[in-house]
Amino acid sequence: MAEILKGAPAAQNLSLNLIKRVEILKSKNITPVLEILRLGARPDDLSYESGIIKRCGKVGIEVKKIILDASCPREELLNAIKLANQDNKVHGVIMFRPLGNKELEQAARDLLKPEKDVDGMTDGSLAGVFSNRDIGFAPCTAQACIELLDFYNIDLTGKNIAVLGRSLVIGRPVSILLQNKNATVTMCHSKTKNLAEICRQSDIIIAAMGRANFVDKNFINKDLKQVIIDVGININDEGKLCGDVNFSELESLVKAITPVPGGVGAVTTSVLAEHVVRAAEKYL
Ligand code: NAP
């Protein structure tokens, strides 16, 4: 049976390190502050928000909430971002996405200072990922995949990795972060031919498509002892949470696999907290 790569121990490990770093910041009169910018009250935003507040509370980060109407005027949202940019007490900002208004979302992304962009939504942050330079922050879920692999000592050097999905939030940045760690990455998407064959030739598969139970035994080569990272969060036909990977079918065929829930998602808020602490340290 596969090793189950649970997110909680990796998250806990990150948190313990953060507690120490926050203590040092506080001894220098700096309390790291994260501003949450939420439009409306979508259930998944509320659930993410409560996870963030819990995680930040555990490590000593203060959370400030700015809640706007789902259809607030353009100027109201942009003004909130301007104020956060100017506020020296706010070290990081996360704006829950997607917004209903794509053009407004882009304007908000363009306005936020990369040094406060703790969820990697600005072009500056993405440029930092692509050029492997210290500009802004990587998108948290993409970074969470790397943290999870690191925590379980899964070496990436020279490994063939198939990344399924090319979004700016996960697929693209995680592909670059993996290459920065010397992996050979094949980035796949909905038009990729021979997807299952590419996966069968890969040492590691990272699934981030939003397609319930899509990756099944046809994507697996048992001899390769593959590692499967499932980023997907979907609702299956029975109304239950599931990933992009058919966990029960693959569990006996691969070397290691993340569960959903309790895998990558459990690490994401800790990565966000780490980014806020790092932003505060840079400010110092
Ligand atoms: P997205 O923006 O919808 O992107 C999905 C990507 O998957 C696209 O690049 C798409 O290809 C590709 N894709 C879709 N169907 C495919 C298929 N049949 N074969 C190959 N590629 C396919 O989604 P996202 O925001 O990246 O999120 C992906 C998943 O991660 C979702 O389930 C989401 O809920 C989950 N998620 C998890 C976390 C976490 O913390 N664990 C955080 C955020 C999101 P095209 O580009 O060609 O359309």
Short mmCIF file of C-alpha atoms in Angstrom, two decimals, residues 103-233:
data_model
loop_
_atom_site.label_atom_id
_atom_site.label_comp_id
_atom_site.label_asym_id
_atom_site.label_seq_id
_atom_site.Cartn_x
_atom_site.Cartn_y
_atom_site.Cartn_z
CA GLU A 103 -11.70 43.16 -15.47
CA LEU A 104 -11.97 44.42 -11.90
CA GLU A 105 -10.04 41.40 -10.61
CA GLN A 106 -7.23 42.22 -13.04
CA ALA A 107 -7.23 45.89 -11.97
CA ALA A 108 -6.99 44.83 -8.31
CA ARG A 109 -4.14 42.45 -9.14
CA ASP A 110 -2.33 45.19 -11.02
CA LEU A 111 -2.65 47.58 -8.09
CA LEU A 112 -1.44 45.45 -5.18
CA LYS A 113 2.24 45.86 -4.30
CA PRO A 114 4.09 42.56 -4.93
CA GLU A 115 5.81 42.83 -1.54
CA LYS A 116 2.36 42.51 0.11
CA ASP A 117 1.07 39.95 -2.38
CA VAL A 118 1.27 36.91 -0.09
CA ASP A 119 -0.93 34.77 -2.38
CA GLY A 120 1.06 35.36 -5.57
CA MET A 121 -1.63 37.03 -7.65
CA THR A 122 0.35 39.94 -9.10
CA ASP A 123 2.48 39.87 -12.23
CA GLY A 124 5.43 40.89 -10.02
CA SER A 125 5.04 37.78 -7.86
CA LEU A 126 4.73 35.53 -10.91
CA ALA A 127 7.81 37.15 -12.45
CA GLY A 128 9.64 36.33 -9.21
CA VAL A 129 8.62 32.67 -9.56
CA PHE A 130 9.61 32.52 -13.22
CA SER A 131 12.97 34.25 -12.76
CA ASN A 132 13.63 32.52 -9.40
CA ARG A 133 14.13 35.92 -7.78
CA ASP A 134 12.91 37.30 -4.49
CA ILE A 135 10.04 39.42 -5.85
CA GLY A 136 6.64 38.98 -4.21
CA PHE A 137 5.49 35.47 -3.29
CA ALA A 138 4.56 32.25 -5.09
CA PRO A 139 0.87 31.31 -5.21
CA CYS A 140 0.23 29.46 -1.93
CA THR A 141 -1.21 26.23 -3.35
CA ALA A 142 1.65 25.84 -5.83
CA GLN A 143 4.15 26.39 -3.01
CA ALA A 144 2.20 23.97 -0.79
CA CYS A 145 2.90 21.16 -3.29
CA ILE A 146 6.63 21.86 -2.98
CA GLU A 147 6.48 22.04 0.83
CA LEU A 148 4.69 18.70 0.97
CA LEU A 149 7.25 17.02 -1.30
CA ASP A 150 10.09 18.56 0.74
CA PHE A 151 8.57 17.49 4.05
CA TYR A 152 8.34 13.86 2.90
CA ASN A 153 11.93 14.00 1.52
CA ILE A 154 10.87 13.31 -2.05
CA ASP A 155 13.86 14.24 -4.14
CA LEU A 156 12.99 16.16 -7.31
CA THR A 157 16.37 16.31 -9.02
CA GLY A 158 16.19 14.74 -12.46
CA LYS A 159 12.66 13.43 -11.87
CA ASN A 160 10.12 13.41 -14.69
CA ILE A 161 7.02 15.19 -13.45
CA ALA A 162 3.66 15.53 -15.20
CA VAL A 163 1.69 18.58 -14.07
CA LEU A 164 -1.95 18.32 -15.11
CA GLY A 165 -3.35 21.85 -15.40
CA ARG A 166 -1.84 25.16 -16.49
CA SER A 167 -3.69 27.79 -14.44
CA LEU A 168 -1.80 30.81 -13.10
CA VAL A 169 -2.80 29.79 -9.58
CA ILE A 170 -1.40 26.25 -9.62
CA GLY A 171 -0.28 24.51 -12.83
CA ARG A 172 2.04 27.11 -14.30
CA PRO A 173 3.74 28.29 -11.11
CA VAL A 174 4.16 24.78 -9.71
CA SER A 175 5.78 23.71 -13.01
CA ILE A 176 8.36 26.46 -12.63
CA LEU A 177 8.93 25.84 -8.92
CA LEU A 178 9.59 22.17 -9.75
CA GLN A 179 12.04 23.14 -12.50
CA ASN A 180 13.78 25.44 -10.02
CA LYS A 181 14.37 22.24 -8.05
CA ASN A 182 15.89 20.50 -11.09
CA ALA A 183 12.89 18.40 -12.12
CA THR A 184 11.99 17.81 -15.78
CA VAL A 185 8.40 18.95 -16.14
CA THR A 186 5.72 18.21 -18.73
CA MET A 187 2.91 20.74 -18.28
CA CYS A 188 -0.36 19.28 -19.56
CA HIS A 189 -3.77 20.81 -20.23
CA SER A 190 -7.11 20.05 -21.82
CA LYS A 191 -5.62 19.90 -25.34
CA THR A 192 -2.69 17.63 -24.42
CA LYS A 193 -2.55 14.45 -26.47
CA ASN A 194 -1.71 11.11 -24.85
CA LEU A 195 -2.17 12.46 -21.32
CA ALA A 196 -2.35 8.99 -19.75
CA GLU A 197 0.81 7.92 -21.60
CA ILE A 198 2.72 11.01 -20.40
CA CYS A 199 1.63 10.18 -16.84
CA ARG A 200 2.68 6.55 -17.19
CA GLN A 201 6.22 7.79 -18.01
CA SER A 202 6.40 10.18 -15.03
CA ASP A 203 7.95 9.64 -11.63
CA ILE A 204 5.59 12.17 -10.05
CA ILE A 205 2.12 13.29 -11.13
CA ILE A 206 0.64 16.55 -9.89
CA ALA A 207 -3.06 16.75 -10.71
CA ALA A 208 -4.63 20.24 -10.66
CA MET A 209 -7.50 20.11 -13.14
CA GLY A 210 -10.70 20.26 -11.14
CA ARG A 211 -11.95 16.95 -12.66
CA ALA A 212 -13.30 14.51 -10.08
CA ASN A 213 -11.44 11.15 -9.94
CA PHE A 214 -10.00 11.73 -13.43
CA VAL A 215 -6.59 10.14 -12.85
CA ASP A 216 -7.19 6.40 -12.64
CA LYS A 217 -5.16 3.20 -13.05
CA ASN A 218 -4.69 3.87 -16.78
CA PHE A 219 -2.37 6.77 -15.83
CA ILE A 220 -0.14 4.58 -13.65
CA ASN A 221 2.98 2.51 -14.21
CA LYS A 222 3.35 0.37 -11.10
CA ASP A 223 7.03 -0.36 -11.86
CA LEU A 224 7.95 3.33 -11.60
CA LYS A 225 6.78 3.55 -7.95
CA GLN A 226 5.12 6.87 -8.66
CA VAL A 227 4.29 9.71 -6.28
CA ILE A 228 0.86 11.32 -6.74
CA ILE A 229 0.04 14.83 -5.54
CA ASP A 230 -3.66 15.58 -5.84
CA VAL A 231 -4.48 19.30 -5.74
CA GLY A 232 -8.05 18.99 -7.03
CA ILE A 233 -11.01 19.80 -4.82
#
